[in-house]
Amino acid sequence: MKNVGETPTASGEELATGERSTRNRVARSILDHGPSTVAELAQRLGLTQAAVRRHLDALVGDGVVAPREQRVYGARTRGRPAKVFALTDCGRDAFDQSYDSLAVDALRWIEQNAGGEAAVAAFARDRIEAQAEAYREAVESAPPQRRAEALARALSADGYAATAREAPVGQVGQQLCQHHCPVAHVAERYPQLCEAETEIFSRLLGTHVQRLATIAHGDGVCTTFIPHSDPKHPKTPSSPSASTAGRNPA
């Protein structure tokens, strides 16, 4: 990652270097864990909340992170939602990304000259199928109740900084969260990439999944809901259509 929060001049080179390093750690923690509160960052990084706020102020000033109201899925609790800090597009660009304008240009050419949106969707499915071989091996070697975690680890190895956790109160299942997307800017223009990914998750896990949020759509984290395969909860919604699987629900 490039140094964020760096200024052209600094008094005390050693102090400035330490400040930049800590600031990078704050930004990296948000990348790895998604939009975070001051308290969460302080606990993860072993810093005081005052120190975290100071670094966040600098990162906000540099346009690397932005404050927002915390998104809540499921039942809401009383009280004012906590403020969280999320990476901006500029902040994500500070990290190494595997996309560039060439990918968008190539997909535009496919769309215009090789079959329209259907051709782009076919490309997206073929691409994720190739990636999914490693994911399939990881998922199939794990017990059913740990397969979401196994998929998260496999995705992390590909740069998606993924985690799996129990869904909030009101939802019976897990949330697969991808805190980084190497192709976010491309997927913003071509959501077929998200849709193909959602479809492959469903096939790998052997159950219907629902995409709740995407980085390409402007959310801080790509979030996929995975219902528990539990005899007590036999009914699961029908699979989403190819036109909505990768987009946020309205």
C-alpha positions as protocol buffer text, in pm:
chain_id: "A"
residue {
  index: 1
  type: MET
  ca { x: 0 y: 0 z: 0 }
}
residue {
  index: 2
  type: LYS
  ca { x: 113 y: 353 z: -66 }
}
residue {
  index: 3
  type: ASN
  ca { x: 169 y: 567 z: 240 }
}
residue {
  index: 4
  type: VAL
  ca { x: -157 y: 743 z: 319 }
}
residue {
  index: 5
  type: GLY
  ca { x: -170 y: 1068 z: 503 }
}
residue {
  index: 6
  type: GLU
  ca { x: 179 y: 1162 z: 384 }
}
residue {
  index: 7
  type: THR
  ca { x: 264 y: 1530 z: 354 }
}
residue {
  index: 8
  type: PRO
  ca { x: 544 y: 1683 z: 144 }
}
residue {
  index: 9
  type: THR
  ca { x: 727 y: 1814 z: 449 }
}
residue {
  index: 10
  type: ALA
  ca { x: 746 y: 1682 z: 803 }
}
residue {
  index: 11
  type: SER
  ca { x: 915 y: 1802 z: 1118 }
}
residue {
  index: 12
  type: GLY
  ca { x: 1096 y: 1516 z: 1285 }
}
residue {
  index: 13
  type: GLU
  ca { x: 1148 y: 1246 z: 1025 }
}
residue {
  index: 14
  type: GLU
  ca { x: 1136 y: 961 z: 1273 }
}
residue {
  index: 15
  type: LEU
  ca { x: 812 y: 1085 z: 1431 }
}
residue {
  index: 16
  type: ALA
  ca { x: 654 y: 1144 z: 1092 }
}
residue {
  index: 17
  type: THR
  ca { x: 748 y: 794 z: 977 }
}
residue {
  index: 18
  type: GLY
  ca { x: 592 y: 642 z: 1288 }
}
residue {
  index: 19
  type: GLU
  ca { x: 275 y: 845 z: 1239 }
}
residue {
  index: 20
  type: ARG
  ca { x: 245 y: 734 z: 876 }
}
residue {
  index: 21
  type: SER
  ca { x: 303 y: 371 z: 973 }
}
residue {
  index: 22
  type: THR
  ca { x: 29 y: 380 z: 1236 }
}
residue {
  index: 23
  type: ARG
  ca { x: -203 y: 563 z: 999 }
}
residue {
  index: 24
  type: ASN
  ca { x: -145 y: 292 z: 740 }
}
residue {
  index: 25
  type: ARG
  ca { x: -230 y: 30 z: 1004 }
}
residue {
  index: 26
  type: VAL
  ca { x: -558 y: 208 z: 1075 }
}
residue {
  index: 27
  type: ALA
  ca { x: -646 y: 217 z: 703 }
}
residue {
  index: 28
  type: ARG
  ca { x: -540 y: -146 z: 658 }
}
residue {
  index: 29
  type: SER
  ca { x: -755 y: -255 z: 952 }
}
residue {
  index: 30
  type: ILE
  ca { x: -1057 y: -90 z: 792 }
}
residue {
  index: 31
  type: LEU
  ca { x: -976 y: -266 z: 464 }
}
residue {
  index: 32
  type: ASP
  ca { x: -945 y: -606 z: 632 }
}
residue {
  index: 33
  type: HIS
  ca { x: -1244 y: -577 z: 866 }
}
residue {
  index: 34
  type: GLY
  ca { x: -1475 y: -337 z: 689 }
}
residue {
  index: 35
  type: PRO
  ca { x: -1630 y: -14 z: 821 }
}
residue {
  index: 36
  type: SER
  ca { x: -1524 y: 17 z: 1185 }
}
residue {
  index: 37
  type: THR
  ca { x: -1598 y: 226 z: 1491 }
}
residue {
  index: 38
  type: VAL
  ca { x: -1329 y: 409 z: 1686 }
}
residue {
  index: 39
  type: ALA
  ca { x: -1365 y: 156 z: 1969 }
}
residue {
  index: 40
  type: GLU
  ca { x: -1323 y: -142 z: 1734 }
}
residue {
  index: 41
  type: LEU
  ca { x: -1011 y: 6 z: 1575 }
}
residue {
  index: 42
  type: ALA
  ca { x: -860 y: 89 z: 1915 }
}
residue {
  index: 43
  type: GLN
  ca { x: -914 y: -268 z: 2037 }
}
residue {
  index: 44
  type: ARG
  ca { x: -776 y: -432 z: 1722 }
}
residue {
  index: 45
  type: LEU
  ca { x: -468 y: -210 z: 1701 }
}
residue {
  index: 46
  type: GLY
  ca { x: -390 y: -172 z: 2070 }
}
residue {
  index: 47
  type: LEU
  ca { x: -423 y: 207 z: 2057 }
}
residue {
  index: 48
  type: THR
  ca { x: -616 y: 454 z: 2267 }
}
residue {
  index: 49
  type: GLN
  ca { x: -939 y: 584 z: 2122 }
}
residue {
  index: 50
  type: ALA
  ca { x: -793 y: 934 z: 2129 }
}
residue {
  index: 51
  type: ALA
  ca { x: -500 y: 819 z: 1913 }
}
residue {
  index: 52
  type: VAL
  ca { x: -735 y: 643 z: 1670 }
}
residue {
  index: 53
  type: ARG
  ca { x: -949 y: 957 z: 1638 }
}
residue {
  index: 54
  type: ARG
  ca { x: -638 y: 1164 z: 1561 }
}
residue {
  index: 55
  type: HIS
  ca { x: -534 y: 929 z: 1282 }
}
residue {
  index: 56
  type: LEU
  ca { x: -889 y: 907 z: 1148 }
}
residue {
  index: 57
  type: ASP
  ca { x: -911 y: 1286 z: 1137 }
}
residue {
  index: 58
  type: ALA
  ca { x: -597 y: 1289 z: 921 }
}
residue {
  index: 59
  type: LEU
  ca { x: -727 y: 1008 z: 698 }
}
residue {
  index: 60
  type: VAL
  ca { x: -1061 y: 1186 z: 656 }
}
residue {
  index: 61
  type: GLY
  ca { x: -873 y: 1505 z: 568 }
}
residue {
  index: 62
  type: ASP
  ca { x: -676 y: 1315 z: 304 }
}
residue {
  index: 63
  type: GLY
  ca { x: -992 y: 1164 z: 158 }
}
residue {
  index: 64
  type: VAL
  ca { x: -882 y: 811 z: 246 }
}
residue {
  index: 65
  type: VAL
  ca { x: -1169 y: 729 z: 483 }
}
residue {
  index: 66
  type: ALA
  ca { x: -1512 y: 879 z: 541 }
}
residue {
  index: 67
  type: PRO
  ca { x: -1751 y: 861 z: 836 }
}
residue {
  index: 68
  type: ARG
  ca { x: -2094 y: 712 z: 785 }
}
residue {
  index: 69
  type: GLU
  ca { x: -2386 y: 578 z: 983 }
}
residue {
  index: 70
  type: GLN
  ca { x: -2345 y: 211 z: 1066 }
}
residue {
  index: 71
  type: ARG
  ca { x: -2557 y: -14 z: 846 }
}
residue {
  index: 72
  type: VAL
  ca { x: -2769 y: -259 z: 1045 }
}
residue {
  index: 73
  type: TYR
  ca { x: -2916 y: -578 z: 897 }
}
residue {
  index: 74
  type: GLY
  ca { x: -3197 y: -753 z: 1081 }
}
residue {
  index: 75
  type: ALA
  ca { x: -3359 y: -621 z: 1397 }
}
residue {
  index: 76
  type: ARG
  ca { x: -3246 y: -273 z: 1501 }
}
residue {
  index: 77
  type: THR
  ca { x: -3150 y: -199 z: 1858 }
}
residue {
  index: 78
  type: ARG
  ca { x: -3251 y: 114 z: 2045 }
}
residue {
  index: 79
  type: GLY
  ca { x: -3032 y: 419 z: 2044 }
}
residue {
  index: 80
  type: ARG
  ca { x: -2846 y: 616 z: 1784 }
}
residue {
  index: 81
  type: PRO
  ca { x: -2645 y: 402 z: 1537 }
}
residue {
  index: 82
  type: ALA
  ca { x: -2270 y: 414 z: 1596 }
}
residue {
  index: 83
  type: LYS
  ca { x: -2055 y: 613 z: 1353 }
}
residue {
  index: 84
  type: VAL
  ca { x: -1824 y: 394 z: 1148 }
}
residue {
  index: 85
  type: PHE
  ca { x: -1534 y: 484 z: 922 }
}
residue {
  index: 86
  type: ALA
  ca { x: -1508 y: 327 z: 577 }
}
residue {
  index: 87
  type: LEU
  ca { x: -1250 y: 349 z: 300 }
}
residue {
  index: 88
  type: THR
  ca { x: -1331 y: 582 z: 13 }
}
residue {
  index: 89
  type: ASP
  ca { x: -1255 y: 496 z: -349 }
}
residue {
  index: 90
  type: CYS
  ca { x: -936 y: 699 z: -307 }
}
residue {
  index: 91
  type: GLY
  ca { x: -848 y: 493 z: 0 }
}
residue {
  index: 92
  type: ARG
  ca { x: -900 y: 166 z: -183 }
}
residue {
  index: 93
  type: ASP
  ca { x: -689 y: 290 z: -471 }
}
residue {
  index: 94
  type: ALA
  ca { x: -401 y: 335 z: -224 }
}
residue {
  index: 95
  type: PHE
  ca { x: -386 y: -43 z: -193 }
}
residue {
  index: 96
  type: ASP
  ca { x: -262 y: -267 z: -472 }
}
residue {
  index: 97
  type: GLN
  ca { x: -558 y: -352 z: -696 }
}
residue {
  index: 98
  type: SER
  ca { x: -564 y: -606 z: -978 }
}
residue {
  index: 99
  type: TYR
  ca { x: -801 y: -413 z: -1203 }
}
residue {
  index: 100
  type: ASP
  ca { x: -733 y: -129 z: -1446 }
}
residue {
  index: 101
  type: SER
  ca { x: -893 y: 50 z: -1735 }
}
residue {
  index: 102
  type: LEU
  ca { x: -781 y: -228 z: -1972 }
}
residue {
  index: 103
  type: ALA
  ca { x: -1027 y: -470 z: -1808 }
}
residue {
  index: 104
  type: VAL
  ca { x: -1316 y: -228 z: -1852 }
}
residue {
  index: 105
  type: ASP
  ca { x: -1216 y: -162 z: -2212 }
}
residue {
  index: 106
  type: ALA
  ca { x: -1195 y: -537 z: -2282 }
}
residue {
  index: 107
  type: LEU
  ca { x: -1540 y: -603 z: -2135 }
}
residue {
  index: 108
  type: ARG
  ca { x: -1684 y: -308 z: -2326 }
}
residue {
  index: 109
  type: TRP
  ca { x: -1545 y: -456 z: -2648 }
}
residue {
  index: 110
  type: ILE
  ca { x: -1700 y: -794 z: -2564 }
}
residue {
  index: 111
  type: GLU
  ca { x: -2032 y: -627 z: -2492 }
}
residue {
  index: 112
  type: GLN
  ca { x: -2034 y: -427 z: -2813 }
}
residue {
  index: 113
  type: ASN
  ca { x: -1884 y: -682 z: -3054 }
}
residue {
  index: 114
  type: ALA
  ca { x: -1933 y: -1033 z: -2917 }
}
residue {
  index: 115
  type: GLY
  ca { x: -2291 y: -1073 z: -2800 }
}
residue {
  index: 116
  type: GLY
  ca { x: -2387 y: -792 z: -2565 }
}
residue {
  index: 117
  type: GLU
  ca { x: -2460 y: -841 z: -2196 }
}
residue {
  index: 118
  type: ALA
  ca { x: -2503 y: -1217 z: -2240 }
}
residue {
  index: 119
  type: ALA
  ca { x: -2142 y: -1244 z: -2363 }
}
residue {
  index: 120
  type: VAL
  ca { x: -2017 y: -1042 z: -2065 }
}
residue {
  index: 121
  type: ALA
  ca { x: -2213 y: -1272 z: -1830 }
}
residue {
  index: 122
  type: ALA
  ca { x: -2063 y: -1579 z: -2001 }
}
residue {
  index: 123
  type: PHE
  ca { x: -1714 y: -1435 z: -1956 }
}
residue {
  index: 124
  type: ALA
  ca { x: -1785 y: -1361 z: -1588 }
}
residue {
  index: 125
  type: ARG
  ca { x: -1907 y: -1716 z: -1525 }
}
residue {
  index: 126
  type: ASP
  ca { x: -1606 y: -1868 z: -1702 }
}
residue {
  index: 127
  type: ARG
  ca { x: -1369 y: -1648 z: -1503 }
}
residue {
  index: 128
  type: ILE
  ca { x: -1515 y: -1736 z: -1163 }
}
residue {
  index: 129
  type: GLU
  ca { x: -1535 y: -2106 z: -1257 }
}
residue {
  index: 130
  type: ALA
  ca { x: -1159 y: -2105 z: -1308 }
}
residue {
  index: 131
  type: GLN
  ca { x: -1105 y: -1936 z: -972 }
}
residue {
  index: 132
  type: ALA
  ca { x: -1351 y: -2164 z: -798 }
}
residue {
  index: 133
  type: GLU
  ca { x: -1145 y: -2481 z: -835 }
}
residue {
  index: 134
  type: ALA
  ca { x: -932 y: -2387 z: -535 }
}
residue {
  index: 135
  type: TYR
  ca { x: -1241 y: -2271 z: -345 }
}
residue {
  index: 136
  type: ARG
  ca { x: -1422 y: -2599 z: -415 }
}
residue {
  index: 137
  type: GLU
  ca { x: -1137 y: -2808 z: -274 }
}
residue {
  index: 138
  type: ALA
  ca { x: -1130 y: -2597 z: 45 }
}
residue {
  index: 139
  type: VAL
  ca { x: -1508 y: -2609 z: 94 }
}
residue {
  index: 140
  type: GLU
  ca { x: -1550 y: -2980 z: 25 }
}
residue {
  index: 141
  type: SER
  ca { x: -1273 y: -3074 z: 270 }
}
residue {
  index: 142
  type: ALA
  ca { x: -1448 y: -2887 z: 555 }
}
residue {
  index: 143
  type: PRO
  ca { x: -1742 y: -3016 z: 764 }
}
residue {
  index: 144
  type: PRO
  ca { x: -2077 y: -2865 z: 658 }
}
residue {
  index: 145
  type: GLN
  ca { x: -2098 y: -2627 z: 954 }
}
residue {
  index: 146
  type: ARG
  ca { x: -1750 y: -2485 z: 877 }
}
residue {
  index: 147
  type: ARG
  ca { x: -1778 y: -2446 z: 500 }
}
residue {
  index: 148
  type: ALA
  ca { x: -1849 y: -2074 z: 504 }
}
residue {
  index: 149
  type: GLU
  ca { x: -1531 y: -2023 z: 708 }
}
residue {
  index: 150
  type: ALA
  ca { x: -1335 y: -2244 z: 467 }
}
residue {
  index: 151
  type: LEU
  ca { x: -1463 y: -2040 z: 172 }
}
residue {
  index: 152
  type: ALA
  ca { x: -1367 y: -1717 z: 352 }
}
residue {
  index: 153
  type: ARG
  ca { x: -1010 y: -1843 z: 401 }
}
residue {
  index: 154
  type: ALA
  ca { x: -985 y: -1942 z: 34 }
}
residue {
  index: 155
  type: LEU
  ca { x: -1115 y: -1602 z: -75 }
}
residue {
  index: 156
  type: SER
  ca { x: -866 y: -1428 z: 157 }
}
residue {
  index: 157
  type: ALA
  ca { x: -583 y: -1615 z: -12 }
}
residue {
  index: 158
  type: ASP
  ca { x: -700 y: -1448 z: -336 }
}
residue {
  index: 159
  type: GLY
  ca { x: -693 y: -1100 z: -182 }
}
residue {
  index: 160
  type: TYR
  ca { x: -1057 y: -1058 z: -77 }
}
residue {
  index: 161
  type: ALA
  ca { x: -989 y: -1020 z: 300 }
}
residue {
  index: 162
  type: ALA
  ca { x: -1295 y: -1237 z: 372 }
}
residue {
  index: 163
  type: THR
  ca { x: -1452 y: -1342 z: 702 }
}
residue {
  index: 164
  type: ALA
  ca { x: -1751 y: -1555 z: 801 }
}
residue {
  index: 165
  type: ARG
  ca { x: -1963 y: -1484 z: 1107 }
}
residue {
  index: 166
  type: GLU
  ca { x: -2307 y: -1551 z: 1249 }
}
residue {
  index: 167
  type: ALA
  ca { x: -2574 y: -1326 z: 1103 }
}
residue {
  index: 168
  type: PRO
  ca { x: -2737 y: -1057 z: 1323 }
}
residue {
  index: 169
  type: VAL
  ca { x: -3044 y: -1127 z: 1535 }
}
residue {
  index: 170
  type: GLY
  ca { x: -3343 y: -1194 z: 1314 }
}
residue {
  index: 171
  type: GLN
  ca { x: -3151 y: -1395 z: 1053 }
}
residue {
  index: 172
  type: VAL
  ca { x: -3081 y: -1768 z: 1084 }
}
residue {
  index: 173
  type: GLY
  ca { x: -2751 y: -1819 z: 910 }
}
residue {
  index: 174
  type: GLN
  ca { x: -2410 y: -1668 z: 850 }
}
residue {
  index: 175
  type: GLN
  ca { x: -2272 y: -1365 z: 672 }
}
residue {
  index: 176
  type: LEU
  ca { x: -1977 y: -1403 z: 438 }
}
residue {
  index: 177
  type: CYS
  ca { x: -1804 y: -1063 z: 429 }
}
residue {
  index: 178
  type: GLN
  ca { x: -1545 y: -964 z: 169 }
}
residue {
  index: 179
  type: HIS
  ca { x: -1373 y: -651 z: 297 }
}
residue {
  index: 180
  type: HIS
  ca { x: -1172 y: -599 z: -19 }
}
residue {
  index: 181
  type: CYS
  ca { x: -1255 y: -650 z: -386 }
}
residue {
  index: 182
  type: PRO
  ca { x: -965 y: -653 z: -635 }
}
residue {
  index: 183
  type: VAL
  ca { x: -1206 y: -584 z: -923 }
}
residue {
  index: 184
  type: ALA
  ca { x: -1444 y: -338 z: -754 }
}
residue {
  index: 185
  type: HIS
  ca { x: -1414 y: -64 z: -1018 }
}
residue {
  index: 186
  type: VAL
  ca { x: -1473 y: -310 z: -1301 }
}
residue {
  index: 187
  type: ALA
  ca { x: -1771 y: -465 z: -1120 }
}
residue {
  index: 188
  type: GLU
  ca { x: -1920 y: -119 z: -1073 }
}
residue {
  index: 189
  type: ARG
  ca { x: -1955 y: -98 z: -1451 }
}
residue {
  index: 190
  type: TYR
  ca { x: -2021 y: -470 z: -1506 }
}
residue {
  index: 191
  type: PRO
  ca { x: -2226 y: -623 z: -1219 }
}
residue {
  index: 192
  type: GLN
  ca { x: -2222 y: -955 z: -1406 }
}
residue {
  index: 193
  type: LEU
  ca { x: -1895 y: -1020 z: -1218 }
}
residue {
  index: 194
  type: CYS
  ca { x: -2078 y: -997 z: -884 }
}
residue {
  index: 195
  type: GLU
  ca { x: -2368 y: -1205 z: -1012 }
}
residue {
  index: 196
  type: ALA
  ca { x: -2141 y: -1487 z: -1130 }
}
residue {
  index: 197
  type: GLU
  ca { x: -1960 y: -1482 z: -795 }
}
residue {
  index: 198
  type: THR
  ca { x: -2288 y: -1507 z: -603 }
}
residue {
  index: 199
  type: GLU
  ca { x: -2398 y: -1801 z: -818 }
}
residue {
  index: 200
  type: ILE
  ca { x: -2074 y: -1989 z: -757 }
}
residue {
  index: 201
  type: PHE
  ca { x: -2100 y: -1931 z: -380 }
}
residue {
  index: 202
  type: SER
  ca { x: -2445 y: -2089 z: -389 }
}
residue {
  index: 203
  type: ARG
  ca { x: -2316 y: -2393 z: -578 }
}
residue {
  index: 204
  type: LEU
  ca { x: -2008 y: -2436 z: -362 }
}
residue {
  index: 205
  type: LEU
  ca { x: -2207 y: -2418 z: -38 }
}
residue {
  index: 206
  type: GLY
  ca { x: -2500 y: -2622 z: -167 }
}
residue {
  index: 207
  type: THR
  ca { x: -2764 y: -2372 z: -61 }
}
residue {
  index: 208
  type: HIS
  ca { x: -2938 y: -2054 z: -170 }
}
residue {
  index: 209
  type: VAL
  ca { x: -2738 y: -1742 z: -81 }
}
residue {
  index: 210
  type: GLN
  ca { x: -2839 y: -1377 z: -95 }
}
residue {
  index: 211
  type: ARG
  ca { x: -2609 y: -1086 z: -171 }
}
residue {
  index: 212
  type: LEU
  ca { x: -2693 y: -805 z: 73 }
}
residue {
  index: 213
  type: ALA
  ca { x: -2429 y: -549 z: -20 }
}
residue {
  index: 214
  type: THR
  ca { x: -2140 y: -494 z: -258 }
}
residue {
  index: 215
  type: ILE
  ca { x: -1836 y: -269 z: -260 }
}
residue {
  index: 216
  type: ALA
  ca { x: -1903 y: -204 z: -629 }
}
residue {
  index: 217
  type: HIS
  ca { x: -2245 y: -68 z: -534 }
}
residue {
  index: 218
  type: GLY
  ca { x: -2088 y: 173 z: -285 }
}
residue {
  index: 219
  type: ASP
  ca { x: -2110 y: -33 z: 35 }
}
residue {
  index: 220
  type: GLY
  ca { x: -1812 y: -76 z: 264 }
}
residue {
  index: 221
  type: VAL
  ca { x: -1818 y: -456 z: 244 }
}
residue {
  index: 222
  type: CYS
  ca { x: -1948 y: -724 z: 7 }
}
residue {
  index: 223
  type: THR
  ca { x: -2193 y: -914 z: 229 }
}
residue {
  index: 224
  type: THR
  ca { x: -2354 y: -1246 z: 139 }
}
residue {
  index: 225
  type: PHE
  ca { x: -2616 y: -1413 z: 359 }
}
residue {
  index: 226
  type: ILE
  ca { x: -2589 y: -1793 z: 389 }
}
residue {
  index: 227
  type: PRO
  ca { x: -2887 y: -1960 z: 560 }
}
residue {
  index: 228
  type: HIS
  ca { x: -2818 y: -2247 z: 798 }
}
residue {
  index: 229
  type: SER
  ca { x: -2898 y: -2591 z: 662 }
}
residue {
  index: 230
  type: ASP
  ca { x: -3094 y: -2690 z: 970 }
}
residue {
  index: 231
  type: PRO
  ca { x: -3385 y: -2936 z: 989 }
}
residue {
  index: 232
  type: LYS
  ca { x: -3562 y: -2683 z: 1212 }
}
residue {
  index: 233
  type: HIS
  ca { x: -3551 y: -2433 z: 927 }
}
residue {
  index: 234
  type: PRO
  ca { x: -3622 y: -2643 z: 615 }
}
residue {
  index: 235
  type: LYS
  ca { x: -3757 y: -2363 z: 400 }
}
residue {
  index: 236
  type: THR
  ca { x: -3516 y: -2143 z: 212 }
}
residue {
  index: 237
  type: PRO
  ca { x: -3603 y: -1877 z: -45 }
}
residue {
  index: 238
  type: SER
  ca { x: -3572 y: -1961 z: -411 }
}
residue {
  index: 239
  type: SER
  ca { x: -3243 y: -1880 z: -578 }
}
residue {
  index: 240
  type: PRO
  ca { x: -3205 y: -1521 z: -701 }
}
residue {
  index: 241
  type: SER
  ca { x: -3222 y: -1457 z: -1070 }
}
residue {
  index: 242
  type: ALA
  ca { x: -2910 y: -1381 z: -1269 }
}
residue {
  index: 243
  type: SER
  ca { x: -3026 y: -1021 z: -1303 }
}
residue {
  index: 244
  type: THR
  ca { x: -3028 y: -955 z: -927 }
}
residue {
  index: 245
  type: ALA
  ca { x: -2786 y: -1199 z: -767 }
}
residue {
  index: 246
  type: GLY
  ca { x: -2497 y: -955 z: -760 }
}
residue {
  index: 247
  type: ARG
  ca { x: -2689 y: -638 z: -680 }
}
residue {
  index: 248
  type: ASN
  ca { x: -2819 y: -500 z: -355 }
}
residue {
  index: 249
  type: PRO
  ca { x: -3186 y: -562 z: -287 }
}
residue {
  index: 250
  type: ALA
  ca { x: -3400 y: -253 z: -343 }
}
